[in-house]
């Protein structure tokens, strides 16, 4: 699946905009999977040890591509992948990888009152390869049937 959204950080933004994900719905913990933090005070978007430079005064896309079958996560900022790793990173193998919740929040460390903005949020489920193959074969069968 893909989670994508646009962010706008005005010049002088010195707080943090965080995006937590929960693997299991209703467990109260949002620390499994991706945790990109747009750190205005450092000028970086960070996920674990991975980071990229933030863009200020312009709308910029953040995209998380989650492969639940392979248990992987790629995070891109401004069209460039800056993090690749495991999706279920707190208890690998304990559960089938899933997405249970998403939570955005903004907080210090300096929080001068400047706001960050989020827009154009999309959640796209990519069909499994077997489903896509069946759809393709069905389309091919319709084309061949019309030719006869």
mmCIF file of C-alpha atoms in Angstrom:
data_model
loop_
_atom_site.group_PDB
_atom_site.id
_atom_site.type_symbol
_atom_site.label_atom_id
_atom_site.label_comp_id
_atom_site.label_asym_id
_atom_site.label_seq_id
_atom_site.Cartn_x
_atom_site.Cartn_y
_atom_site.Cartn_z
ATOM 1 C CA UNK A 1 0.000 0.000 0.000
ATOM 2 C CA UNK A 2 1.044 3.585 -0.451
ATOM 3 C CA UNK A 3 0.408 6.467 1.930
ATOM 4 C CA UNK A 4 1.184 9.841 0.364
ATOM 5 C CA UNK A 5 0.608 13.443 1.416
ATOM 6 C CA UNK A 6 1.905 16.935 0.753
ATOM 7 C CA UNK A 7 3.537 19.021 3.489
ATOM 8 C CA UNK A 8 4.200 22.734 3.680
ATOM 9 C CA UNK A 9 6.716 24.007 6.219
ATOM 10 C CA UNK A 10 6.951 27.799 6.333
ATOM 11 C CA UNK A 11 10.347 29.424 6.822
ATOM 12 C CA UNK A 12 11.072 29.688 10.532
ATOM 13 C CA UNK A 13 9.254 26.432 11.331
ATOM 14 C CA UNK A 14 11.113 24.993 14.321
ATOM 15 C CA UNK A 15 8.772 22.326 15.687
ATOM 16 C CA UNK A 16 8.409 18.637 14.750
ATOM 17 C CA UNK A 17 5.680 17.141 12.559
ATOM 18 C CA UNK A 18 5.520 13.398 13.217
ATOM 19 C CA UNK A 19 3.644 10.584 11.491
ATOM 20 C CA UNK A 20 3.235 7.511 13.691
ATOM 21 C CA UNK A 21 1.938 4.175 12.397
ATOM 22 C CA UNK A 22 0.467 1.325 14.350
ATOM 23 C CA UNK A 23 0.719 -2.251 13.150
ATOM 24 C CA UNK A 24 -2.297 -3.509 15.129
ATOM 25 C CA UNK A 25 -5.541 -1.546 15.386
ATOM 26 C CA UNK A 26 -6.553 -0.501 18.878
ATOM 27 C CA UNK A 27 -3.340 -1.443 20.660
ATOM 28 C CA UNK A 28 -2.699 2.140 21.750
ATOM 29 C CA UNK A 29 0.891 2.098 20.471
ATOM 30 C CA UNK A 30 1.884 3.998 17.347
ATOM 31 C CA UNK A 31 5.550 3.010 17.243
ATOM 32 C CA UNK A 32 5.563 0.117 14.779
ATOM 33 C CA UNK A 33 6.481 0.639 11.162
ATOM 34 C CA UNK A 34 7.403 4.028 9.754
ATOM 35 C CA UNK A 35 7.935 7.026 11.990
ATOM 36 C CA UNK A 36 9.078 9.906 9.789
ATOM 37 C CA UNK A 37 9.570 13.152 11.724
ATOM 38 C CA UNK A 38 9.941 16.473 9.939
ATOM 39 C CA UNK A 39 12.294 18.279 12.326
ATOM 40 C CA UNK A 40 12.101 21.982 11.610
ATOM 41 C CA UNK A 41 14.779 22.813 14.181
ATOM 42 C CA UNK A 42 17.374 20.527 12.507
ATOM 43 C CA UNK A 43 16.159 20.984 8.914
ATOM 44 C CA UNK A 44 15.839 17.210 8.411
ATOM 45 C CA UNK A 45 13.154 14.583 7.867
ATOM 46 C CA UNK A 46 14.263 11.601 9.957
ATOM 47 C CA UNK A 47 13.218 7.946 10.200
ATOM 48 C CA UNK A 48 15.546 6.006 12.491
ATOM 49 C CA UNK A 49 19.101 6.560 11.261
ATOM 50 C CA UNK A 50 17.915 7.717 7.804
ATOM 51 C CA UNK A 51 17.405 11.394 6.968
ATOM 52 C CA UNK A 52 17.022 13.936 4.163
ATOM 53 C CA UNK A 53 17.089 17.738 4.017
ATOM 54 C CA UNK A 54 13.723 19.482 4.493
ATOM 55 C CA UNK A 55 12.233 21.879 1.966
ATOM 56 C CA UNK A 56 10.772 25.095 3.408
ATOM 57 C CA UNK A 57 8.221 27.476 1.839
ATOM 58 C CA UNK A 58 7.089 24.902 -0.763
ATOM 59 C CA UNK A 59 4.670 21.972 -0.900
ATOM 60 C CA UNK A 60 6.651 18.717 -0.796
ATOM 61 C CA UNK A 61 5.431 15.112 -1.067
ATOM 62 C CA UNK A 62 6.050 12.502 1.618
ATOM 63 C CA UNK A 63 5.370 8.937 0.434
ATOM 64 C CA UNK A 64 5.472 5.658 2.349
ATOM 65 C CA UNK A 65 5.389 2.498 0.247
ATOM 66 C CA UNK A 66 4.558 -0.473 2.444
ATOM 67 C CA UNK A 67 4.813 -4.058 1.181
ATOM 68 C CA UNK A 68 3.044 -6.175 3.792
ATOM 69 C CA UNK A 69 3.936 -9.439 2.023
ATOM 70 C CA UNK A 70 7.675 -8.682 2.050
ATOM 71 C CA UNK A 71 7.451 -6.707 5.350
ATOM 72 C CA UNK A 72 9.284 -3.710 3.848
ATOM 73 C CA UNK A 73 8.944 0.064 3.948
ATOM 74 C CA UNK A 74 10.366 2.722 1.626
ATOM 75 C CA UNK A 75 9.957 6.400 2.535
ATOM 76 C CA UNK A 76 10.533 9.169 0.011
ATOM 77 C CA UNK A 77 10.606 12.928 0.472
ATOM 78 C CA UNK A 78 10.359 15.196 -2.539
ATOM 79 C CA UNK A 79 10.514 12.159 -4.848
ATOM 80 C CA UNK A 80 13.772 10.780 -3.400
ATOM 81 C CA UNK A 81 13.822 7.583 -1.297
ATOM 82 C CA UNK A 82 15.757 8.274 1.898
ATOM 83 C CA UNK A 83 14.737 5.234 3.980
ATOM 84 C CA UNK A 84 14.363 1.513 3.152
ATOM 85 C CA UNK A 85 13.852 -1.109 5.820
ATOM 86 C CA UNK A 86 11.477 -3.462 7.612
ATOM 87 C CA UNK A 87 7.869 -2.399 8.206
ATOM 88 C CA UNK A 88 7.304 -4.496 11.355
ATOM 89 C CA UNK A 89 10.398 -3.312 13.175
ATOM 90 C CA UNK A 90 9.383 -3.730 16.834
ATOM 91 C CA UNK A 91 8.414 -7.410 16.947
ATOM 92 C CA UNK A 92 9.299 -9.066 13.632
ATOM 93 C CA UNK A 93 7.495 -12.318 13.012
ATOM 94 C CA UNK A 94 5.078 -11.992 15.944
ATOM 95 C CA UNK A 95 2.104 -11.034 13.775
ATOM 96 C CA UNK A 96 1.309 -10.795 10.112
ATOM 97 C CA UNK A 97 2.410 -7.295 9.085
ATOM 98 C CA UNK A 98 -0.560 -4.952 8.804
ATOM 99 C CA UNK A 99 -1.526 -1.301 9.129
ATOM 100 C CA UNK A 100 -3.752 -0.610 12.115
ATOM 101 C CA UNK A 101 -3.650 3.166 12.439
ATOM 102 C CA UNK A 102 -2.075 6.451 11.378
ATOM 103 C CA UNK A 103 -1.562 9.477 13.626
ATOM 104 C CA UNK A 104 -0.093 12.901 12.737
ATOM 105 C CA UNK A 105 0.964 15.278 15.478
ATOM 106 C CA UNK A 106 3.024 18.413 15.910
ATOM 107 C CA UNK A 107 5.087 19.291 18.991
ATOM 108 C CA UNK A 108 8.248 21.069 20.293
ATOM 109 C CA UNK A 109 11.129 21.187 20.854
ATOM 110 C CA UNK A 110 10.929 24.940 20.187
ATOM 111 C CA UNK A 111 7.406 25.323 18.793
ATOM 112 C CA UNK A 112 7.392 29.059 18.139
ATOM 113 C CA UNK A 113 3.748 28.943 17.137
ATOM 114 C CA UNK A 114 4.488 28.385 13.453
ATOM 115 C CA UNK A 115 2.260 25.698 11.968
ATOM 116 C CA UNK A 116 3.027 22.967 9.466
ATOM 117 C CA UNK A 117 0.408 22.043 6.872
ATOM 118 C CA UNK A 118 -0.720 18.716 5.385
ATOM 119 C CA UNK A 119 -2.836 18.324 2.236
ATOM 120 C CA UNK A 120 -3.737 15.835 -0.517
ATOM 121 C CA UNK A 121 -3.622 12.748 1.709
ATOM 122 C CA UNK A 122 -4.034 9.495 -0.221
ATOM 123 C CA UNK A 123 -4.059 5.852 0.736
ATOM 124 C CA UNK A 124 -3.699 3.430 -2.164
ATOM 125 C CA UNK A 125 -3.870 -0.322 -1.897
ATOM 126 C CA UNK A 126 -1.797 -2.040 -4.558
ATOM 127 C CA UNK A 127 -3.378 -5.299 -5.752
ATOM 128 C CA UNK A 128 -1.493 -8.515 -5.105
ATOM 129 C CA UNK A 129 0.445 -9.765 -8.143
ATOM 130 C CA UNK A 130 -1.900 -12.748 -8.488
ATOM 131 C CA UNK A 131 -4.949 -10.453 -8.525
ATOM 132 C CA UNK A 132 -3.333 -8.182 -11.107
ATOM 133 C CA UNK A 133 -2.445 -11.212 -13.248
ATOM 134 C CA UNK A 134 -6.031 -12.493 -13.121
ATOM 135 C CA UNK A 135 -7.349 -9.067 -14.140
ATOM 136 C CA UNK A 136 -4.870 -8.996 -17.027
ATOM 137 C CA UNK A 137 -5.872 -12.469 -18.203
ATOM 138 C CA UNK A 138 -9.550 -11.513 -17.982
ATOM 139 C CA UNK A 139 -8.919 -8.423 -20.117
ATOM 140 C CA UNK A 140 -6.961 -10.464 -22.643
ATOM 141 C CA UNK A 141 -9.791 -13.004 -22.836
ATOM 142 C CA UNK A 142 -12.296 -10.202 -23.559
ATOM 143 C CA UNK A 143 -10.100 -8.794 -26.332
ATOM 144 C CA UNK A 144 -9.638 -12.231 -27.935
ATOM 145 C CA UNK A 145 -13.374 -12.961 -27.679
ATOM 146 C CA UNK A 146 -14.286 -9.720 -29.490
ATOM 147 C CA UNK A 147 -11.950 -10.512 -32.356
ATOM 148 C CA UNK A 148 -13.782 -13.765 -33.185
#
